[in-house]
Amino acid sequence: MSPSDPAQPVQPAPPAPAQPAVAAPAPAQPDPTQPPAARTTGPQPPAAQHPLPPDVDLDDPRLFLNREMALLDFQWRVLEEAQDESNALLDRVKFLAIVASNLDEFFMVRVAGLRQQISAGFVDLPPDGLTPAEQLAAVRRTAERLARQARITLKEDLLPKLRAAGVHLLEYRELDDEQRAGVQKYFDEAVFPVLTPLAFDPGRPFPHISNLSLNLAISIRDPQGQERFARLKVPEAFPRLVTVRRPRVARALDGAPQGLCFVWLEQMIAANLQALFPGMEIVAAYPFQVTRDADFVIQELEADDLLETIEQGVRERRFRSVVRLTVTEDMPVKIRDILVENLGMDPKDVYALPAPLGLRSLMELHAVDRRDLKEPPFMPATPAALSPETGEGDIFATIRQQDILLHHPFDSFAPVVDFIERAARDPQVLAIKQTLYRVGRNSPVVEALLEAREHGKQVAVLVELKARFDEESNIGWARALEREGVHVIYGLVGLKTHCKIALVVRNEADRIRRYVHLSTGNYNTTTAQVYTDLGFFTCDEAIGADATDLFNYLTGYSAKTAYRKLLVAPINLRKGLEQLIEREIEHQEHGEQGHLIFKMNSLADKRMIQLLYRASQAGVKIDLLVRGICCLIPGIQGVSDNIRVTSIVGRFLEHSRIYYFRNGGSEAVYLGSADLMPRNLTRRVEVLFPVEDPVLVRHLRDEVLAVQLADNVKARRLLPTGVYERVQPHDDETRISSQAWLLARRAGARRS
């Protein structure tokens, strides 16, 4: 968005954000004196079960939710989207795949971390006071229930509805003769040559089993009647869901000529095991999956070459210690014991679940061409100032006239790519400096940086190699950039560079001018279509100078501790935010209505939570939009009764961070990459940047924050008991889904 008339100032906002014209008032905060409504999601350990004394100690563990359980609770909210019948059917399948993928990452990182703490005798307790062993026990119980409920949702809800819609995900035993013949041909010609059965006996050691690979544990009886064990890896080179002919009976029943039919790859392989073990009797085959510790630690001070160190760590990730073994419920104990013993794992980390395993593969089903079973596509808008039809066509001239705000995916990401591409080709541009965190496999942004180097520009890029699970992609781009002579930096020792910033230095007629793009999200054209993020163009002199200082800090040696406008972690971001919150408390104490609205992914930093408690105790109204982890407990009398916490999942992944301060009517808004987590404030390079144009401030307040606070369709409210309750509109309220509202708003703007 760009200001329609930047010369006209906007009057200070009222104490509370104005509601959109079409929106009903935001739902009232739950009354902490009333019992919470029944909840359908996974249980969270109740918080603040006992009344707290008036002079409560803000270090009291009862004032904090556990971080790991809060993260699992977020996965329950994602699962609710898979269960929500108002979502398109294949999008519900997508949410189920996301739950499975998130659980995989949770075990690879968070559970692995808990196990490491236990092994090291870690005694530094989190704010909630649970020991690592207590956390691990709670995680095991909740994760097992979550995984089981996901499979119940698939089998009892989604699969029957998919069949009714002409999409059949079949068991192998359900195939008719013609289908089996087609599957057999596919197995013989494509799959069979790739399979490698591995025996386990005194002469052959137990095979290495890579992280997240799907396997078959096979029980075989030889001609002498002795039972043997073999392992077979289900090859990842083939789709997990094998397309088969549509069954005739289904065509007659549902009359959907565009119907699709699939069978699980591992079931097809299990039905053809005799071809792999001729002369042997196949007793049974049982799927299993191993999850390993993926959170490798990098000893940067001792690493001669960080690039090679990261590369080695990614390779080793496949075979690190086992943190979870997932098996089907029908696997016999003796087979399970073979796996546990040879994987060197704790039997408590075995999860016996109904088949199928590895539900993240359901994303393949979401990819099928059935647009009628997905949310309708939309065309992102382009701000008028940047539109080829109505704009000047010169992005630099446009930025000189006004700051520009983009709200992805409702606004197109194309202007961001265009900004870098124009800079690469513009003969007046002298230098481009940029941070890259997660850019993806095919990146037009990186291609533009390579082109800039070809045109003789000075190009410096910080590629964050420690971006978890994107290391391989980033390593590839780092090597490509280095080959073209780009100055590539891999970050600072001990710090992960998470900020998103691009600086273009341009030689203009009267001066050297700096243009800056800052963002809450990555320079990734794919995720920009599915994550909500905010991007900001400016040529503000102070921000440009700060950007230069920031890159000098990242690429060289700098002990700078003061920035003009940017809040930079780990230098001044924590202190700056604390001062802004303290200022809001002072306004409240001097008779002004204090109001904070913070939108973020996660809130877990103890000091920040305690400061928000202090602000609430002072009477400051606090609205927190926290998508994922929230360790703060709202609604505690005398502590957090002025705090409301809302979580929204919805169609798009809420990823933007917005920090709004009413500031006595002279509103202040900061955007950026940082959540309120210890790692973001102390162990990462993060940036929060101010939005100062009154028109843009009003837009963020009224058309982003207020709309989300008014959401009564996708919003969940965190109760004082530590559980989430879905917000329900009152009879006289308009139903507001914030993301749908924003889509409709952009569509209306295009039509006008």
Short mmCIF file of N, CA, C and O in Angstrom, two decimals, residues 49-104:
data_model
loop_
_atom_site.label_atom_id
_atom_site.label_comp_id
_atom_site.label_asym_id
_atom_site.label_seq_id
_atom_site.Cartn_x
_atom_site.Cartn_y
_atom_site.Cartn_z
N GLN A 49 -3.65 -22.61 38.63
CA GLN A 49 -4.79 -23.32 39.18
C GLN A 49 -5.20 -22.76 40.54
O GLN A 49 -6.35 -22.92 40.94
N HIS A 50 -4.27 -22.17 41.25
CA HIS A 50 -4.56 -21.67 42.58
C HIS A 50 -4.50 -20.15 42.56
O HIS A 50 -3.70 -19.54 41.85
N PRO A 51 -5.35 -19.50 43.36
CA PRO A 51 -5.32 -18.03 43.40
C PRO A 51 -3.93 -17.53 43.79
O PRO A 51 -3.27 -18.09 44.67
N LEU A 52 -3.52 -16.47 43.13
CA LEU A 52 -2.21 -15.89 43.42
C LEU A 52 -2.38 -14.74 44.41
O LEU A 52 -3.38 -14.01 44.38
N PRO A 53 -1.40 -14.54 45.27
CA PRO A 53 -1.51 -13.46 46.27
C PRO A 53 -1.46 -12.10 45.60
O PRO A 53 -0.95 -11.95 44.48
N PRO A 54 -2.00 -11.06 46.27
CA PRO A 54 -2.01 -9.72 45.67
C PRO A 54 -0.61 -9.22 45.32
O PRO A 54 -0.42 -8.54 44.32
N ASP A 55 0.37 -9.55 46.15
CA ASP A 55 1.75 -9.12 45.90
C ASP A 55 2.52 -10.21 45.17
O ASP A 55 3.62 -10.58 45.56
N VAL A 56 1.92 -10.73 44.12
CA VAL A 56 2.48 -11.88 43.41
C VAL A 56 3.89 -11.59 42.92
O VAL A 56 4.20 -10.49 42.46
N ASP A 57 4.72 -12.60 43.03
CA ASP A 57 6.08 -12.53 42.50
C ASP A 57 6.01 -12.87 41.02
O ASP A 57 5.53 -13.94 40.63
N LEU A 58 6.49 -11.98 40.17
CA LEU A 58 6.42 -12.21 38.73
C LEU A 58 7.38 -13.30 38.26
O LEU A 58 7.43 -13.60 37.07
N ASP A 59 8.14 -13.88 39.17
CA ASP A 59 8.94 -15.06 38.86
C ASP A 59 8.19 -16.36 39.14
O ASP A 59 8.71 -17.45 38.88
N ASP A 60 6.98 -16.26 39.68
CA ASP A 60 6.20 -17.44 40.04
C ASP A 60 5.98 -18.32 38.80
O ASP A 60 5.45 -17.84 37.79
N PRO A 61 6.37 -19.60 38.85
CA PRO A 61 6.19 -20.49 37.68
C PRO A 61 4.75 -20.60 37.22
O PRO A 61 4.50 -20.93 36.05
N ARG A 62 3.78 -20.33 38.11
CA ARG A 62 2.38 -20.43 37.71
C ARG A 62 1.96 -19.35 36.73
O ARG A 62 0.86 -19.41 36.17
N LEU A 63 2.83 -18.38 36.50
CA LEU A 63 2.52 -17.30 35.56
C LEU A 63 2.98 -17.61 34.14
O LEU A 63 2.85 -16.75 33.25
N PHE A 64 3.52 -18.80 33.90
CA PHE A 64 4.09 -19.10 32.59
C PHE A 64 3.61 -20.47 32.10
O PHE A 64 3.51 -21.42 32.88
N LEU A 65 3.34 -20.54 30.81
CA LEU A 65 3.07 -21.81 30.16
C LEU A 65 4.37 -22.39 29.63
O LEU A 65 5.29 -21.65 29.28
N ASN A 66 4.43 -23.71 29.56
CA ASN A 66 5.64 -24.36 29.08
C ASN A 66 5.79 -24.17 27.57
O ASN A 66 4.83 -24.33 26.80
N ARG A 67 6.99 -23.85 27.15
CA ARG A 67 7.25 -23.56 25.74
C ARG A 67 6.95 -24.75 24.84
O ARG A 67 6.34 -24.61 23.78
N GLU A 68 7.40 -25.94 25.23
CA GLU A 68 7.22 -27.11 24.36
C GLU A 68 5.75 -27.48 24.25
O GLU A 68 5.26 -27.81 23.17
N MET A 69 5.04 -27.42 25.37
CA MET A 69 3.62 -27.74 25.33
C MET A 69 2.84 -26.68 24.56
O MET A 69 1.85 -26.99 23.89
N ALA A 70 3.28 -25.42 24.64
CA ALA A 70 2.63 -24.37 23.87
C ALA A 70 2.81 -24.59 22.38
O ALA A 70 1.91 -24.32 21.58
N LEU A 71 3.98 -25.09 21.99
CA LEU A 71 4.22 -25.39 20.58
C LEU A 71 3.35 -26.56 20.12
O LEU A 71 2.80 -26.55 19.02
N LEU A 72 3.21 -27.59 20.96
CA LEU A 72 2.32 -28.69 20.61
C LEU A 72 0.86 -28.22 20.56
O LEU A 72 0.08 -28.69 19.72
N ASP A 73 0.52 -27.30 21.43
CA ASP A 73 -0.85 -26.79 21.42
C ASP A 73 -1.14 -26.06 20.10
O ASP A 73 -2.27 -26.11 19.60
N PHE A 74 -0.14 -25.41 19.55
CA PHE A 74 -0.30 -24.79 18.24
C PHE A 74 -0.61 -25.84 17.18
O PHE A 74 -1.44 -25.63 16.29
N GLN A 75 0.03 -27.01 17.28
CA GLN A 75 -0.24 -28.07 16.30
C GLN A 75 -1.68 -28.56 16.41
O GLN A 75 -2.29 -28.94 15.41
N TRP A 76 -2.25 -28.54 17.62
CA TRP A 76 -3.67 -28.87 17.76
C TRP A 76 -4.53 -27.86 17.01
O TRP A 76 -5.55 -28.23 16.39
N ARG A 77 -4.14 -26.59 17.05
CA ARG A 77 -4.93 -25.58 16.34
C ARG A 77 -4.82 -25.75 14.83
O ARG A 77 -5.78 -25.50 14.10
N VAL A 78 -3.65 -26.20 14.35
CA VAL A 78 -3.52 -26.51 12.93
C VAL A 78 -4.41 -27.71 12.58
O VAL A 78 -5.07 -27.73 11.54
N LEU A 79 -4.42 -28.71 13.46
CA LEU A 79 -5.28 -29.88 13.23
C LEU A 79 -6.75 -29.47 13.18
O LEU A 79 -7.53 -30.05 12.40
N GLU A 80 -7.13 -28.51 13.98
CA GLU A 80 -8.52 -28.03 13.93
C GLU A 80 -8.88 -27.51 12.54
O GLU A 80 -10.03 -27.63 12.11
N GLU A 81 -7.91 -26.93 11.83
CA GLU A 81 -8.17 -26.48 10.46
C GLU A 81 -8.43 -27.67 9.54
O GLU A 81 -9.22 -27.58 8.60
N ALA A 82 -7.76 -28.79 9.79
CA ALA A 82 -8.03 -30.00 9.01
C ALA A 82 -9.41 -30.56 9.33
O ALA A 82 -10.02 -31.24 8.49
N GLN A 83 -9.92 -30.28 10.52
CA GLN A 83 -11.23 -30.78 10.92
C GLN A 83 -12.36 -29.81 10.58
O GLN A 83 -13.53 -30.18 10.66
N ASP A 84 -11.99 -28.60 10.19
CA ASP A 84 -12.98 -27.53 9.96
C ASP A 84 -13.66 -27.72 8.61
O ASP A 84 -13.04 -27.58 7.55
N GLU A 85 -14.94 -28.03 8.62
CA GLU A 85 -15.67 -28.31 7.38
C GLU A 85 -15.90 -27.07 6.54
O GLU A 85 -16.33 -27.18 5.39
N SER A 86 -15.63 -25.89 7.08
CA SER A 86 -15.76 -24.69 6.26
C SER A 86 -14.57 -24.52 5.31
O SER A 86 -14.64 -23.73 4.37
N ASN A 87 -13.50 -25.26 5.55
CA ASN A 87 -12.35 -25.23 4.65
C ASN A 87 -12.58 -26.18 3.49
O ASN A 87 -13.26 -27.20 3.62
N ALA A 88 -11.99 -25.85 2.34
CA ALA A 88 -12.08 -26.73 1.17
C ALA A 88 -11.45 -28.08 1.49
O ALA A 88 -10.49 -28.17 2.28
N LEU A 89 -11.98 -29.15 0.89
CA LEU A 89 -11.62 -30.51 1.29
C LEU A 89 -10.13 -30.80 1.12
O LEU A 89 -9.49 -31.34 2.03
N LEU A 90 -9.56 -30.47 -0.02
CA LEU A 90 -8.13 -30.75 -0.20
C LEU A 90 -7.25 -29.82 0.64
O LEU A 90 -6.13 -30.18 0.98
N ASP A 91 -7.76 -28.65 0.99
CA ASP A 91 -7.01 -27.79 1.90
C ASP A 91 -7.02 -28.37 3.31
O ASP A 91 -6.05 -28.21 4.06
N ARG A 92 -8.07 -29.07 3.66
CA ARG A 92 -8.09 -29.78 4.95
C ARG A 92 -7.02 -30.87 4.96
O ARG A 92 -6.34 -31.09 5.96
N VAL A 93 -6.88 -31.56 3.83
CA VAL A 93 -5.81 -32.56 3.70
C VAL A 93 -4.44 -31.90 3.85
O VAL A 93 -3.55 -32.43 4.51
N LYS A 94 -4.29 -30.73 3.26
CA LYS A 94 -3.02 -30.00 3.37
C LYS A 94 -2.69 -29.69 4.84
O LYS A 94 -1.55 -29.87 5.27
N PHE A 95 -3.68 -29.25 5.60
CA PHE A 95 -3.44 -28.95 7.01
C PHE A 95 -3.01 -30.20 7.77
O PHE A 95 -2.17 -30.13 8.68
N LEU A 96 -3.58 -31.34 7.41
CA LEU A 96 -3.18 -32.58 8.07
C LEU A 96 -1.71 -32.90 7.76
O LEU A 96 -0.95 -33.32 8.64
N ALA A 97 -1.30 -32.67 6.52
CA ALA A 97 0.10 -32.88 6.15
C ALA A 97 1.01 -31.90 6.89
O ALA A 97 2.13 -32.26 7.29
N ILE A 98 0.54 -30.67 7.10
CA ILE A 98 1.34 -29.68 7.82
C ILE A 98 1.52 -30.11 9.27
O ILE A 98 2.61 -29.96 9.84
N VAL A 99 0.47 -30.63 9.90
CA VAL A 99 0.60 -31.12 11.27
C VAL A 99 1.69 -32.18 11.35
O VAL A 99 2.55 -32.15 12.24
N ALA A 100 1.66 -33.15 10.41
CA ALA A 100 2.66 -34.21 10.42
C ALA A 100 4.06 -33.66 10.21
O ALA A 100 5.01 -34.07 10.90
N SER A 101 4.21 -32.74 9.28
CA SER A 101 5.52 -32.15 9.02
C SER A 101 6.02 -31.36 10.23
O SER A 101 7.20 -31.45 10.61
N ASN A 102 5.12 -30.60 10.86
CA ASN A 102 5.51 -29.83 12.05
C ASN A 102 5.91 -30.75 13.20
O ASN A 102 6.85 -30.44 13.95
N LEU A 103 5.20 -31.87 13.36
CA LEU A 103 5.56 -32.82 14.40
C LEU A 103 6.93 -33.43 14.14
O LEU A 103 7.72 -33.63 15.07
N ASP A 104 7.21 -33.74 12.88
CA ASP A 104 8.55 -34.25 12.55
C ASP A 104 9.62 -33.27 12.99
O ASP A 104 10.61 -33.64 13.63
#
